[in-house]
């Protein structure tokens, strides 16, 4: 999509530290990390909400989460996977994304 930051990251028009590049999804380091490890995983196809993702995209994204968590050594210590969808959740970038956070104790409940 034309003006979407994350679509620009996919097309390499905006620099990012990409740590996973699959057929249907990519993952990169968040520019403003909220934990020692803060990775954003997104479908390559532009979409705003979970309801628009298909089964293959979701399958690849969840498999990417597993691969990345093991790569970062946070699979055993634990991590959190977050989707902010819509205005109540404070979704800032309107391209579906999964935040993978780890490397510190994470408080609950979130704000
Ligand atoms: P949201 O609030 O929409 O769930 O999260 C958007 C996330 O994208 C934020 O954590 C923000 O730091 C991250 N972000 C926004 N713009 C960029 C960018 O240009 N590069 C990277 N790597 N992350 C970004
Ligand atoms: Zn997009």
GROMACS .gro file of C-alpha atoms and ligand atoms in nm:
model
  136
    1UNK     CA    1   0.000   0.000   0.000
    2UNK     CA    2   0.124   0.345  -0.099
    3UNK     CA    3   0.175   0.527   0.226
    4UNK     CA    4   0.218   0.239   0.466
    5UNK     CA    5   0.543   0.242   0.669
    6UNK     CA    6   0.551  -0.135   0.698
    7UNK     CA    7   0.491  -0.188   0.324
    8UNK     CA    8   0.789   0.043   0.270
    9UNK     CA    9   0.998  -0.170   0.505
   10UNK     CA   10   0.898  -0.480   0.303
   11UNK     CA   11   1.003  -0.307  -0.019
   12UNK     CA   12   1.328  -0.189   0.144
   13UNK     CA   13   1.232   0.174   0.093
   14UNK     CA   14   1.272   0.226   0.468
   15UNK     CA   15   1.575   0.072   0.638
   16UNK     CA   16   1.516  -0.178   0.917
   17UNK     CA   17   1.695  -0.467   1.081
   18UNK     CA   18   1.517  -0.761   0.923
   19UNK     CA   19   1.573  -1.080   1.119
   20UNK     CA   20   1.337  -1.315   0.935
   21UNK     CA   21   1.225  -1.309   0.573
   22UNK     CA   22   0.971  -1.574   0.476
   23UNK     CA   23   0.747  -1.627   0.175
   24UNK     CA   24   0.445  -1.456   0.329
   25UNK     CA   25   0.585  -1.264   0.624
   26UNK     CA   26   0.886  -1.076   0.755
   27UNK     CA   27   1.012  -0.976   1.097
   28UNK     CA   28   1.230  -0.683   1.200
   29UNK     CA   29   1.349  -0.505   1.514
   30UNK     CA   30   1.113  -0.242   1.648
   31UNK     CA   31   1.256   0.110   1.615
   32UNK     CA   32   1.142   0.197   1.968
   33UNK     CA   33   1.196  -0.123   2.169
   34UNK     CA   34   0.985  -0.178   2.480
   35UNK     CA   35   1.194  -0.474   2.599
   36UNK     CA   36   1.550  -0.603   2.540
   37UNK     CA   37   1.402  -0.802   2.251
   38UNK     CA   38   1.119  -0.634   2.060
   39UNK     CA   39   1.049  -0.779   1.718
   40UNK     CA   40   0.762  -0.690   1.484
   41UNK     CA   41   0.628  -0.969   1.263
   42UNK     CA   42   0.404  -0.878   0.971
   43UNK     CA   43   0.234  -1.036   0.671
   44UNK     CA   44   0.387  -0.918   0.342
   45UNK     CA   45   0.041  -0.852   0.202
   46UNK     CA   46  -0.100  -0.521   0.324
   47UNK     CA   47  -0.389  -0.567   0.565
   48UNK     CA   48  -0.511  -0.386   0.873
   49UNK     CA   49  -0.678  -0.656   1.079
   50UNK     CA   50  -0.650  -1.021   1.179
   51UNK     CA   51  -0.977  -1.100   1.001
   52UNK     CA   52  -0.809  -1.024   0.666
   53UNK     CA   53  -0.524  -1.271   0.713
   54UNK     CA   54  -0.552  -1.615   0.560
   55UNK     CA   55  -0.463  -1.946   0.718
   56UNK     CA   56  -0.127  -1.974   0.538
   57UNK     CA   57  -0.019  -1.627   0.649
   58UNK     CA   58  -0.114  -1.693   1.010
   59UNK     CA   59   0.056  -2.031   1.004
   60UNK     CA   60   0.381  -1.880   0.874
   61UNK     CA   61   0.368  -1.592   1.124
   62UNK     CA   62   0.323  -1.827   1.421
   63UNK     CA   63   0.599  -2.049   1.295
   64UNK     CA   64   0.821  -1.738   1.258
   65UNK     CA   65   0.745  -1.647   1.622
   66UNK     CA   66   0.866  -1.989   1.731
   67UNK     CA   67   1.182  -1.971   1.517
   68UNK     CA   68   1.268  -1.616   1.633
   69UNK     CA   69   1.203  -1.687   2.002
   70UNK     CA   70   1.442  -1.982   1.984
   71UNK     CA   71   1.697  -1.778   1.790
   72UNK     CA   72   1.686  -1.501   2.053
   73UNK     CA   73   1.705  -1.752   2.337
   74UNK     CA   74   1.380  -1.639   2.495
   75UNK     CA   75   1.179  -1.951   2.424
   76UNK     CA   76   1.252  -2.097   2.769
   77UNK     CA   77   1.256  -1.775   2.974
   78UNK     CA   78   0.932  -1.663   2.806
   79UNK     CA   79   0.800  -1.390   2.585
   80UNK     CA   80   0.481  -1.203   2.503
   81UNK     CA   81   0.305  -1.180   2.166
   82UNK     CA   82   0.081  -0.874   2.126
   83UNK     CA   83  -0.149  -0.744   1.855
   84UNK     CA   84  -0.280  -0.392   1.892
   85UNK     CA   85  -0.586  -0.384   1.669
   86UNK     CA   86  -0.797  -0.075   1.625
   87UNK     CA   87  -0.831   0.245   1.819
   88UNK     CA   88  -0.904   0.102   2.165
   89UNK     CA   89  -0.579  -0.092   2.151
   90UNK     CA   90  -0.386   0.207   2.017
   91UNK     CA   91  -0.290   0.057   1.681
   92UNK     CA   92  -0.054   0.316   1.538
   93UNK     CA   93   0.056   0.151   1.214
   94UNK     CA   94  -0.246   0.031   1.011
   95UNK     CA   95  -0.070  -0.281   0.880
   96UNK     CA   96  -0.136  -0.594   1.087
   97UNK     CA   97   0.163  -0.672   1.309
   98UNK     CA   98   0.254  -0.897   1.597
   99UNK     CA   99   0.486  -0.759   1.867
  100UNK     CA  100   0.721  -1.021   2.011
  101UNK     CA  101   0.860  -0.896   2.342
  102UNK     CA  102   1.108  -1.068   2.568
  103UNK     CA  103   1.431  -1.052   2.762
  104UNK     CA  104   1.282  -0.905   3.081
  105UNK     CA  105   1.000  -0.973   3.325
  106UNK     CA  106   0.681  -0.844   3.164
  107UNK     CA  107   0.409  -0.702   3.383
  108UNK     CA  108   0.045  -0.806   3.372
  109UNK     CA  109  -0.212  -0.671   3.314
  110UNK     CA  110  -0.092  -0.442   3.034
  111UNK     CA  111  -0.217  -0.084   3.039
  112LIG     P1  112   0.139  -0.028   1.717
  112LIG     O1  113   0.129   0.080   1.819
  112LIG     O2  114   0.075   0.011   1.584
  112LIG     O3  115   0.092  -0.162   1.766
  112LIG     O4  116   0.293  -0.050   1.693
  112LIG     C1  117   0.367   0.003   1.589
  112LIG     C2  118   0.511  -0.029   1.619
  112LIG     O5  119   0.588  -0.003   1.504
  112LIG     C3  120   0.569   0.056   1.732
  112LIG     O6  121   0.621  -0.030   1.833
  112LIG     C4  122   0.676   0.140   1.665
  112LIG     O7  123   0.789   0.162   1.745
  112LIG     C5  124   0.709   0.057   1.541
  112LIG     N1  125   0.754   0.136   1.428
  112LIG     C6  126   0.691   0.247   1.378
  112LIG     N2  127   0.758   0.295   1.272
  112LIG     C7  128   0.865   0.213   1.255
  112LIG     C8  129   0.974   0.212   1.161
  112LIG     O8  130   0.986   0.295   1.071
  112LIG     N3  131   1.065   0.113   1.175
  112LIG     C9  132   1.056   0.017   1.272
  112LIG     N4  133   1.152  -0.076   1.276
  112LIG     N5  134   0.956   0.015   1.361
  112LIG    C10  135   0.862   0.111   1.353
  113LIG    ZN1  136   0.117  -0.201   0.460
   0.00000   0.00000   0.00000
